[in-house]
Amino acid sequence: MFHGTAPGGSLAACRAAAAALCGSSSEHLVALARVRGDTGCVADTHLSAAWLPAPGVRFGAGFAARLGSLALRLGAAVDRREGAGAGFLAGAGAEWAGARPYRPGEDLRRLDWDLLARLDRPFVRVVRREASEEWSVLLETSASMGVAGRAALVPEAAPRGKLQAAAELCAALSAMGLLRGARVRLIDAQSGASLRVTRRAELARALAWLEARRAAGASEAVRALTRLKRSAGARVFLVGDCFGLEPRDFLALARPGRALMALRVLAPLEVEATQLRAIEWIEPHTGARLALRLDAPLLARYEALLATESESWVRGARNHRARFVQLSSASSLETLARQVLDRA
Amino acid sequence: MSGLVLQTPWALALLALPALLLWLARSRSRPAQVATGSFELWRRLGAQGRTSAQSLRQRPPARLWALCAALALCALALSAPEPKQARAASELWVAVERGPALLLPWYDPETGADAGISRLERALEQAAPALQAAREAGARVRWCDERGEAWAGPLDQQPEPAWFAAATGRAFDHQGLDQPHLLWLSTGAWRSERALPQLAGLALSGGAAVPGLVGRAGGYAQLYDGGEHVRRGERLPAKAAIEGAPAAALEQLFRFWCAEQALELLPGASPDSACVLRAAEPTAASHTLEGGRDGWAAALQVGGPLRAEAGWTTWLAAADGEPLVRWRTGVIETNLLALTPLGGDPAALAVSCSELFEAALRAPPGLVGLADRRGAGESLARPAPGLAQPAQVRAAVQRGARWQSLLLVASAVAALVALLLALGAVQLSLARSGSSSMRP
């Protein structure tokens, strides 16, 4: 396990050392290397299977700037929506931050009567959550998160994978949380490693930590959620494909004053495989194979089964005043953020 | 194709091309292999749709099959098949009883005078009408040796004199080569002992007896006088040599044999050596085994392996086939370091080795066996009774050409079908892309 909040660079060094120690003999099996590096960190390093097309995370050069811009836009959008009473990301228990002009249709309860009396123009109160709040962002990094949207195994093509999309979402949530004055705790569901950031200046550390994530191994999300019960923040985000998880595993975190949101990221082929007539599915962790002839009835049954599973998440989330959003890894970060905001 | 024979069988190698195309198409049609997080869902559903990855391969398209058929038919046409009967009727094989006797001068059987030509030339004169008629009718003339093995030279060309005069030591296969469409070319010296062939044609030089060297005994030439006598002639010196250090027993027997044959034994071989016993290069490693032949057995100490070369006849070999003693005309080569007889009749080894030495002994220049020098009777030319007439040959050649034309036409049709199918596929693809681009 990775203990403490070591910089991403140290963790990356540990992982590089682990890879060097294990060599490249882990082409087809997931190897687990326990490394004790010079930096004092101890890490369980999973090496990804060769058949995973996108097991890593890579933020581009302009990603940080793009993220800052997105966070500001999201913040403004949340503020604009506050009056509607659906501010999952703004939430209750907020402190006064300022005022802005009233827009028709907004909740009149938010109207600042003092300003109306003084200026004779309607303004609404803009609030932000209290600075003591903590957001827990749990990122699934099991082997299934290394799946991408492509049909072929072409590693050099570097398709956009689920882990990439999920990590970008985590980064956006972190930026959003920091912008709103919250402490953000990023947690790797596989290794249990975590990183806590409290200031916007620490966003770069969060990005480095996310870039060090790698999809490997069987899902440990249930165990991670169980551990999180003791230390979850006021808002808990689960970002992953949720395969191998039951809604109750996540919803068990529900407490009064705590908001839960599950963001399910699926690859396009996991949502719809109609472009292929025949396929050989590979189990991401074990490499087990399943050859299928995809005819219309089979595809219909698959989509129905997936819909049933998603519906159970939606229903369970509704019962616990939580949110569940299903997203496609092929979508851009901006699209994903808009979809999340629409459901928040 | 069992009733067909191929004129250019190497063209069948081109069949690998369509096979390669189909293999490539098959290997490219493998189903997509995709990792998915929803594997468990598919596994739950997959009981009905599950199959093997092999069976999921898509069949190559019809246009590819048509193209491969065109290529295969083209390869078959290039291999020039023709019916066996047509081939038999359109070919005349000349079976030559080779040997130095063919190069003896031809003496007129009636006058006994030297006619200034060789027996080979006389035999070819006898064969000329049959060869000419066959060529004019479009048949191919091919040459084979005393065992029926084809001469490897170009079609419709006559072998060089050295091939005719080669002394192979193999007897003419009178029975096996008595077939229609065959013409025997020989001196005919065997006529007094054997009957004429029933089916094959004949071109015999004949000729009166030719006096000359028929053997060498005790260091003297044995000369045939052209009649009934053989007399001792001048001394006929010959040399032998031992190179290296062969097994002592073998070397000793060789020395005895050379003394008996009046061969001058020299320490090194020269170009005119009649027989050389050569030991392989000595090596550090050696092994011992038991071996024997012709009724003798011996413990053998074997050095390094002999160099792999063609043209040798193995006389003694190890159980794994590695040659221990081998020979060719004029040379005996061995890698035996020691040969120790293991009981039995000591004469058996000596007799066996003498036969080896005599087999390898190079005959002196001009030596032709007595049987070959004797009179061979009258010249004789007789066409093969079964040899096809010119009209039949032409018909047979046309039948062969018809097969090739048929295959070429079929190949062209298959290529046309492939082209049409490919054009159809392109049009369909364009139509699909057009309709999809018009969607709102």
XYZ file of C-alpha atoms in Angstrom, chain A residues 26 54 56 74 95 101 117 127-128 140 149 167-168 245 256-257 261 279 290 296 305 311 321 325:
24
model
C 4.682 -9.477 -17.602
C -5.204 2.062 -22.901
C -2.502 4.510 -18.543
C -18.612 24.867 -14.257
C -21.429 30.484 3.118
C -28.416 39.937 -10.913
C -34.526 47.706 -1.234
C -23.007 31.201 -1.739
C -20.187 28.727 -1.518
C -11.451 2.711 -10.068
C -13.120 2.596 -27.571
C -8.960 10.457 -14.586
C -9.907 13.597 -16.485
C -19.956 -3.531 -7.958
C -27.266 12.412 6.549
C -25.345 15.416 5.266
C -22.462 10.470 -6.883
C -15.896 -10.732 -31.908
C -15.066 -15.571 -25.382
C -29.424 -8.867 -33.479
C -29.106 -6.600 -19.527
C -31.498 1.001 -13.925
C -30.827 10.783 -2.628
C -24.575 9.153 -14.333
